[in-house]
Amino acid sequence: MAHSQDAPMATPLADRHAALGARMVEFAGWMMPLQYTGILEEHRAVRSRAGLFDLSHMGEIFVEGPEAADGLGLALTSNPGALKVGRAQYSMICFPDGGILDDLIVYRLADERFMIVANASNSAAVSDALTARLAGLKLVLDDRSLATALVAIQGPRAAAIIGPLTDVDLTALRYYAIAEGTVAGVPALVARTGYTGEDGFEVFVEIGAGAVVWDALMAAGKAEGIVPVGLGARDTLRLEAGMPLYGNELGPDSTPFEAGLGRVVAFTKEGDFVGRSALAKAADEPRKRLVGLAVRGRGIPRHGYEVFNGDRRTGIVT
């Protein structure tokens, strides 16, 4: 994966973003669209109609083999072995001290095959940590991050737009489920997941097919008012939906319990897992707590601003 001193990488949709007049920024070693027409307009389109996102900067790591489920149970806080085939779970990978290395989505594609989706900024670190934690087990780890394009369609019209383009039965695809099929004639994994609080789908394809899927969805969604959406509205949408972002609400200095996400820690699963004893302590004695803010005036509570109760500092804005 790219490091900050390297030139940022381009996603397979870079020419599409340029043609759409996107304002590009460097993010996690990639050149990504921040916005096209404007954050507010893109945000509202996702809430009322549909938006299309290029998420090809995310990490996709496949783990396959007879010990894949047990190995991931050891490496992650959740219990991937409890997943039915075709289902997904929100998970985290923690340091031994309980701090969060990354938050993830784990998909069970078959009895012995899983896909882990990591944040772009942590993709290499997650891949390295899994490689170390799964060493010696009967499984193969295949980091397909740089060989995979990911396009997400989100919003109330998403199903109506993608439906005619795919052979996946969307009516049978529940929230946090995944199926193999085709989209626009291209082999794809279609997941009913997303990061906006709206219904929607994430489409994983080989990197060379990303543009085919993007173009097909843009064309099919034209009558429904689909718009391309950049990282700016992606952030405001997830904030409005109360979804945490690594580097803001989550990080090495926080445990899942302090972030209000203790549900991802499966103390009931068999065997030990990395960070277990530290997390058991953190469950009983959190040092801090993530809470919501209500803003009464016109001010904007920006990241890093201090929060006061009278003249006593009580927190910091994430």
GROMACS .gro file of C-alpha atoms in nm:
model
  318
    1MET     CA    1   0.000   0.000   0.000
    2ALA     CA    2   0.111   0.359  -0.056
    3HIS     CA    3   0.285   0.551   0.219
    4SER     CA    4   0.258   0.925   0.257
    5GLN     CA    5   0.597   0.997   0.096
    6ASP     CA    6   0.489   0.816  -0.222
    7ALA     CA    7   0.280   0.982  -0.489
    8PRO     CA    8  -0.089   0.920  -0.412
    9MET     CA    9  -0.255   0.639  -0.604
   10ALA     CA   10  -0.541   0.687  -0.847
   11THR     CA   11  -0.854   0.472  -0.830
   12PRO     CA   12  -0.974   0.301  -1.150
   13LEU     CA   13  -1.239   0.574  -1.178
   14ALA     CA   14  -0.998   0.871  -1.182
   15ASP     CA   15  -1.091   0.973  -1.538
   16ARG     CA   16  -1.463   0.960  -1.451
   17HIS     CA   17  -1.406   1.197  -1.157
   18ALA     CA   18  -1.209   1.435  -1.380
   19ALA     CA   19  -1.483   1.435  -1.644
   20LEU     CA   20  -1.741   1.514  -1.373
   21GLY     CA   21  -1.534   1.810  -1.252
   22ALA     CA   22  -1.467   1.662  -0.909
   23ARG     CA   23  -1.255   1.852  -0.661
   24MET     CA   24  -0.984   1.598  -0.577
   25VAL     CA   25  -0.791   1.564  -0.250
   26GLU     CA   26  -0.529   1.326  -0.116
   27PHE     CA   27  -0.677   1.084   0.135
   28ALA     CA   28  -0.500   0.784   0.290
   29GLY     CA   29  -0.249   0.766   0.005
   30TRP     CA   30  -0.513   0.800  -0.268
   31MET     CA   31  -0.643   1.085  -0.483
   32MET     CA   32  -1.014   1.090  -0.405
   33PRO     CA   33  -1.311   1.312  -0.499
   34LEU     CA   34  -1.400   1.546  -0.211
   35GLN     CA   35  -1.707   1.683  -0.388
   36TYR     CA   36  -1.858   1.726  -0.733
   37THR     CA   37  -2.138   1.986  -0.721
   38GLY     CA   38  -2.130   2.053  -0.347
   39ILE     CA   39  -2.144   1.864  -0.018
   40LEU     CA   40  -2.495   1.978   0.079
   41GLU     CA   41  -2.644   1.896  -0.260
   42GLU     CA   42  -2.479   1.551  -0.266
   43HIS     CA   43  -2.587   1.481   0.092
   44ARG     CA   44  -2.950   1.565   0.013
   45ALA     CA   45  -2.947   1.354  -0.304
   46VAL     CA   46  -2.848   1.045  -0.100
   47ARG     CA   47  -3.118   1.115   0.158
   48SER     CA   48  -3.394   1.170  -0.102
   49ARG     CA   49  -3.287   0.982  -0.416
   50ALA     CA   50  -2.953   0.807  -0.468
   51GLY     CA   51  -2.581   0.874  -0.468
   52LEU     CA   52  -2.289   0.686  -0.622
   53PHE     CA   53  -1.957   0.655  -0.439
   54ASP     CA   54  -1.612   0.542  -0.552
   55LEU     CA   55  -1.473   0.347  -0.255
   56SER     CA   56  -1.193   0.171  -0.441
   57HIS     CA   57  -0.946   0.301  -0.181
   58MET     CA   58  -1.086   0.062   0.082
   59GLY     CA   59  -0.901  -0.261   0.168
   60GLU     CA   60  -1.034  -0.606   0.077
   61ILE     CA   61  -0.863  -0.903   0.241
   62PHE     CA   62  -0.977  -1.260   0.173
   63VAL     CA   63  -0.913  -1.540   0.423
   64GLU     CA   64  -0.985  -1.895   0.311
   65GLY     CA   65  -0.924  -2.241   0.455
   66PRO     CA   66  -1.041  -2.492   0.715
   67GLU     CA   67  -0.912  -2.278   1.003
   68ALA     CA   68  -1.028  -1.942   0.864
   69ALA     CA   69  -1.323  -1.903   1.103
   70ASP     CA   70  -1.124  -2.000   1.413
   71GLY     CA   71  -0.828  -1.786   1.308
   72LEU     CA   72  -1.041  -1.477   1.257
   73GLY     CA   73  -1.204  -1.544   1.595
   74LEU     CA   74  -0.858  -1.522   1.749
   75ALA     CA   75  -0.756  -1.212   1.553
   76LEU     CA   76  -1.076  -1.003   1.580
   77THR     CA   77  -1.305  -0.898   1.864
   78SER     CA   78  -1.621  -1.044   1.706
   79ASN     CA   79  -1.708  -1.406   1.628
   80PRO     CA   80  -1.694  -1.453   1.248
   81GLY     CA   81  -1.748  -1.828   1.294
   82ALA     CA   82  -2.103  -1.756   1.410
   83LEU     CA   83  -2.194  -1.596   1.076
   84LYS     CA   84  -2.414  -1.783   0.833
   85VAL     CA   85  -2.283  -1.799   0.477
   86GLY     CA   86  -2.392  -1.484   0.294
   87ARG     CA   87  -2.408  -1.268   0.607
   88ALA     CA   88  -2.184  -0.992   0.740
   89GLN     CA   89  -2.092  -0.845   1.077
   90TYR     CA   90  -1.940  -0.521   1.199
   91SER     CA   91  -1.616  -0.599   1.379
   92MET     CA   92  -1.291  -0.455   1.510
   93ILE     CA   93  -0.930  -0.559   1.526
   94CYS     CA   94  -0.770  -0.442   1.850
   95PHE     CA   95  -0.418  -0.409   1.985
   96PRO     CA   96  -0.324  -0.629   2.283
   97ASP     CA   97  -0.389  -0.325   2.510
   98GLY     CA   98  -0.751  -0.298   2.385
   99GLY     CA   99  -0.694   0.005   2.163
  100ILE     CA  100  -0.861  -0.006   1.821
  101LEU     CA  101  -0.638  -0.083   1.520
  102ASP     CA  102  -0.936  -0.059   1.283
  103ASP     CA  103  -1.306  -0.119   1.251
  104LEU     CA  104  -1.403  -0.367   0.981
  105ILE     CA  105  -1.686  -0.547   0.809
  106VAL     CA  106  -1.646  -0.925   0.788
  107TYR     CA  107  -1.842  -1.109   0.520
  108ARG     CA  108  -1.877  -1.488   0.515
  109LEU     CA  109  -1.872  -1.586   0.147
  110ALA     CA  110  -1.860  -1.964   0.202
  111ASP     CA  111  -1.804  -2.207   0.490
  112GLU     CA  112  -1.429  -2.156   0.472
  113ARG     CA  113  -1.403  -1.821   0.289
  114PHE     CA  114  -1.430  -1.471   0.437
  115MET     CA  115  -1.377  -1.117   0.309
  116ILE     CA  116  -1.262  -0.845   0.548
  117VAL     CA  117  -1.310  -0.482   0.441
  118ALA     CA  118  -1.075  -0.238   0.612
  119ASN     CA  119  -1.045   0.139   0.609
  120ALA     CA  120  -0.811   0.277   0.343
  121SER     CA  121  -0.578   0.440   0.596
  122ASN     CA  122  -0.537   0.111   0.785
  123SER     CA  123  -0.554  -0.140   0.502
  124ALA     CA  124  -0.183  -0.233   0.509
  125ALA     CA  125  -0.171  -0.239   0.890
  126VAL     CA  126  -0.476  -0.470   0.907
  127SER     CA  127  -0.329  -0.699   0.641
  128ASP     CA  128   0.002  -0.714   0.831
  129ALA     CA  129  -0.167  -0.778   1.166
  130LEU     CA  130  -0.385  -1.056   1.022
  131THR     CA  131  -0.083  -1.213   0.850
  132ALA     CA  132   0.098  -1.224   1.186
  133ARG     CA  133  -0.201  -1.341   1.389
  134LEU     CA  134  -0.305  -1.613   1.144
  135ALA     CA  135   0.047  -1.749   1.085
  136GLY     CA  136   0.075  -2.127   1.101
  137LEU     CA  137  -0.298  -2.192   1.059
  138LYS     CA  138  -0.455  -2.393   0.776
  139LEU     CA  139  -0.568  -2.096   0.567
  140VAL     CA  140  -0.459  -1.859   0.295
  141LEU     CA  141  -0.468  -1.480   0.333
  142ASP     CA  142  -0.507  -1.295   0.002
  143ASP     CA  143  -0.491  -0.914   0.019
  144ARG     CA  144  -0.689  -0.807  -0.291
  145SER     CA  145  -0.705  -0.438  -0.198
  146LEU     CA  146  -0.517  -0.315  -0.504
  147ALA     CA  147  -0.695  -0.557  -0.739
  148THR     CA  148  -1.051  -0.466  -0.633
  149ALA     CA  149  -1.277  -0.179  -0.732
  150LEU     CA  150  -1.561  -0.089  -0.495
  151VAL     CA  151  -1.861   0.118  -0.601
  152ALA     CA  152  -2.145   0.196  -0.358
  153ILE     CA  153  -2.495   0.310  -0.447
  154GLN     CA  154  -2.685   0.453  -0.149
  155GLY     CA  155  -3.026   0.610  -0.101
  156PRO     CA  156  -3.399   0.528  -0.113
  157ARG     CA  157  -3.389   0.471  -0.494
  158ALA     CA  158  -3.078   0.249  -0.483
  159ALA     CA  159  -3.260  -0.085  -0.514
  160ALA     CA  160  -3.475   0.040  -0.803
  161ILE     CA  161  -3.165   0.155  -0.992
  162ILE     CA  162  -2.938  -0.146  -0.942
  163GLY     CA  163  -3.216  -0.406  -0.955
  164PRO     CA  164  -3.247  -0.428  -1.337
  165LEU     CA  165  -2.865  -0.443  -1.373
  166THR     CA  166  -2.804  -0.744  -1.150
  167ASP     CA  167  -2.900  -1.113  -1.136
  168VAL     CA  168  -2.881  -1.102  -0.755
  169ASP     CA  169  -3.227  -1.129  -0.596
  170LEU     CA  170  -3.231  -0.803  -0.402
  171THR     CA  171  -3.561  -0.884  -0.231
  172ALA     CA  172  -3.387  -1.181  -0.065
  173LEU     CA  173  -3.073  -0.981   0.020
  174ARG     CA  174  -3.117  -0.854   0.374
  175TYR     CA  175  -2.927  -0.573   0.543
  176TYR     CA  176  -2.571  -0.690   0.618
  177ALA     CA  177  -2.591  -0.972   0.364
  178ILE     CA  178  -2.381  -1.045   0.054
  179ALA     CA  179  -2.429  -1.249  -0.264
  180GLU     CA  180  -2.223  -1.342  -0.567
  181GLY     CA  181  -2.360  -1.260  -0.910
  182THR     CA  182  -2.320  -1.006  -1.185
  183VAL     CA  183  -2.379  -0.632  -1.214
  184ALA     CA  184  -2.390  -0.484  -1.567
  185GLY     CA  185  -2.271  -0.823  -1.692
  186VAL     CA  186  -1.959  -0.816  -1.472
  187PRO     CA  187  -1.890  -1.079  -1.201
  188ALA     CA  188  -1.948  -0.905  -0.869
  189LEU     CA  189  -2.004  -0.941  -0.498
  190VAL     CA  190  -2.313  -0.740  -0.403
  191ALA     CA  191  -2.353  -0.647  -0.035
  192ARG     CA  192  -2.645  -0.467   0.128
  193THR     CA  193  -2.416  -0.254   0.339
  194GLY     CA  194  -2.310   0.109   0.344
  195TYR     CA  195  -2.201   0.406   0.546
  196THR     CA  196  -2.480   0.658   0.503
  197GLY     CA  197  -2.772   0.540   0.716
  198GLU     CA  198  -2.972   0.478   0.395
  199ASP     CA  199  -3.056   0.154   0.218
  200GLY     CA  200  -2.795   0.074  -0.042
  201PHE     CA  201  -2.547  -0.166  -0.194
  202GLU     CA  202  -2.172  -0.204  -0.218
  203VAL     CA  203  -2.047  -0.369  -0.538
  204PHE     CA  204  -1.703  -0.537  -0.538
  205VAL     CA  205  -1.552  -0.616  -0.879
  206GLU     CA  206  -1.211  -0.675  -1.036
  207ILE     CA  207  -1.030  -0.344  -1.072
  208GLY     CA  208  -1.060  -0.337  -1.450
  209ALA     CA  209  -1.440  -0.362  -1.431
  210GLY     CA  210  -1.496  -0.069  -1.193
  211ALA     CA  211  -1.569   0.180  -1.470
  212VAL     CA  212  -1.821  -0.054  -1.637
  213VAL     CA  213  -2.025  -0.076  -1.315
  214TRP     CA  214  -1.993   0.297  -1.243
  215ASP     CA  215  -2.109   0.394  -1.594
  216ALA     CA  216  -2.400   0.148  -1.588
  217LEU     CA  217  -2.526   0.273  -1.251
  218MET     CA  218  -2.492   0.639  -1.352
  219ALA     CA  219  -2.686   0.573  -1.673
  220ALA     CA  220  -2.955   0.361  -1.505
  221GLY     CA  221  -2.996   0.616  -1.226
  222LYS     CA  222  -3.025   0.923  -1.446
  223ALA     CA  223  -3.405   0.920  -1.449
  224GLU     CA  224  -3.405   0.869  -1.068
  225GLY     CA  225  -3.180   1.171  -1.008
  226ILE     CA  226  -2.864   0.985  -0.907
  227VAL     CA  227  -2.555   1.199  -0.841
  228PRO     CA  228  -2.188   1.112  -0.780
  229VAL     CA  229  -2.091   1.174  -0.417
  230GLY     CA  230  -1.749   1.260  -0.274
  231LEU     CA  231  -1.579   1.213   0.062
  232GLY     CA  232  -1.725   1.537   0.199
  233ALA     CA  233  -2.087   1.422   0.191
  234ARG     CA  234  -1.980   1.070   0.286
  235ASP     CA  235  -1.855   1.222   0.610
  236THR     CA  236  -2.164   1.435   0.678
  237LEU     CA  237  -2.395   1.140   0.599
  238ARG     CA  238  -2.217   0.903   0.836
  239LEU     CA  239  -2.204   1.174   1.105
  240GLU     CA  240  -2.578   1.238   1.074
  241ALA     CA  241  -2.640   0.862   1.096
  242GLY     CA  242  -2.419   0.834   1.407
  243MET     CA  243  -2.163   0.603   1.244
  244PRO     CA  244  -1.805   0.622   1.378
  245LEU     CA  245  -1.502   0.700   1.160
  246TYR     CA  246  -1.154   0.574   1.234
  247GLY     CA  247  -0.926   0.864   1.326
  248ASN     CA  248  -1.222   1.058   1.468
  249GLU     CA  249  -1.440   0.853   1.705
  250LEU     CA  250  -1.214   0.546   1.691
  251GLY     CA  251  -0.840   0.496   1.729
  252PRO     CA  252  -0.556   0.332   1.922
  253ASP     CA  253  -0.633   0.553   2.226
  254SER     CA  254  -0.993   0.426   2.251
  255THR     CA  255  -1.147   0.088   2.326
  256PRO     CA  256  -1.472  -0.037   2.167
  257PHE     CA  257  -1.645   0.019   2.502
  258GLU     CA  258  -1.538   0.384   2.524
  259ALA     CA  259  -1.674   0.434   2.171
  260GLY     CA  260  -2.010   0.286   2.275
  261LEU     CA  261  -1.947  -0.020   2.055
  262GLY     CA  262  -1.893  -0.289   2.315
  263ARG     CA  263  -2.142  -0.507   2.125
  264VAL     CA  264  -1.864  -0.598   1.878
  265VAL     CA  265  -1.663  -0.770   2.153
  266ALA     CA  266  -1.770  -1.137   2.178
  267PHE     CA  267  -1.654  -1.248   2.522
  268THR     CA  268  -1.878  -1.556   2.486
  269LYS     CA  269  -1.683  -1.710   2.195
  270GLU     CA  270  -1.451  -2.003   2.260
  271GLY     CA  271  -1.081  -1.946   2.307
  272ASP     CA  272  -0.870  -1.640   2.362
  273PHE     CA  273  -0.848  -1.342   2.126
  274VAL     CA  274  -0.604  -1.054   2.093
  275GLY     CA  275  -0.684  -0.788   2.352
  276ARG     CA  276  -0.930  -0.999   2.552
  277SER     CA  277  -0.798  -0.933   2.904
  278ALA     CA  278  -0.750  -0.561   2.839
  279LEU     CA  279  -1.099  -0.537   2.689
  280ALA     CA  280  -1.254  -0.717   2.988
  281LYS     CA  281  -1.101  -0.450   3.212
  282ALA     CA  282  -1.210  -0.172   2.973
  283ALA     CA  283  -1.568  -0.300   2.983
  284ASP     CA  284  -1.575  -0.248   3.359
  285GLU     CA  285  -1.364   0.069   3.381
  286PRO     CA  286  -1.397   0.292   3.073
  287ARG     CA  287  -1.171   0.601   3.097
  288LYS     CA  288  -1.397   0.811   2.876
  289ARG     CA  289  -1.725   0.791   2.687
  290LEU     CA  290  -1.843   0.891   2.341
  291VAL     CA  291  -2.160   1.103   2.363
  292GLY     CA  292  -2.371   1.303   2.121
  293LEU     CA  293  -2.364   1.682   2.103
  294ALA     CA  294  -2.668   1.903   2.052
  295VAL     CA  295  -2.573   2.235   1.896
  296ARG     CA  296  -2.815   2.513   1.991
  297GLY     CA  297  -2.653   2.808   1.812
  298ARG     CA  298  -2.509   2.859   1.465
  299GLY     CA  299  -2.157   2.750   1.558
  300ILE     CA  300  -1.996   2.442   1.409
  301PRO     CA  301  -1.836   2.198   1.656
  302ARG     CA  302  -1.523   2.111   1.456
  303HIS     CA  303  -1.291   1.815   1.511
  304GLY     CA  304  -1.053   1.881   1.799
  305TYR     CA  305  -1.254   2.162   1.961
  306GLU     CA  306  -1.259   2.143   2.341
  307VAL     CA  307  -1.591   2.106   2.525
  308PHE     CA  308  -1.651   2.286   2.854
  309ASN     CA  309  -1.904   2.268   3.134
  310GLY     CA  310  -1.873   2.620   3.272
  311ASP     CA  311  -1.494   2.661   3.281
  312ARG     CA  312  -1.422   2.291   3.334
  313ARG     CA  313  -1.293   2.104   3.025
  314THR     CA  314  -1.505   1.791   2.994
  315GLY     CA  315  -1.417   1.660   2.650
  316ILE     CA  316  -1.308   1.706   2.292
  317VAL     CA  317  -1.508   1.706   1.969
  318THR     CA  318  -1.449   1.403   1.746
   0.00000   0.00000   0.00000
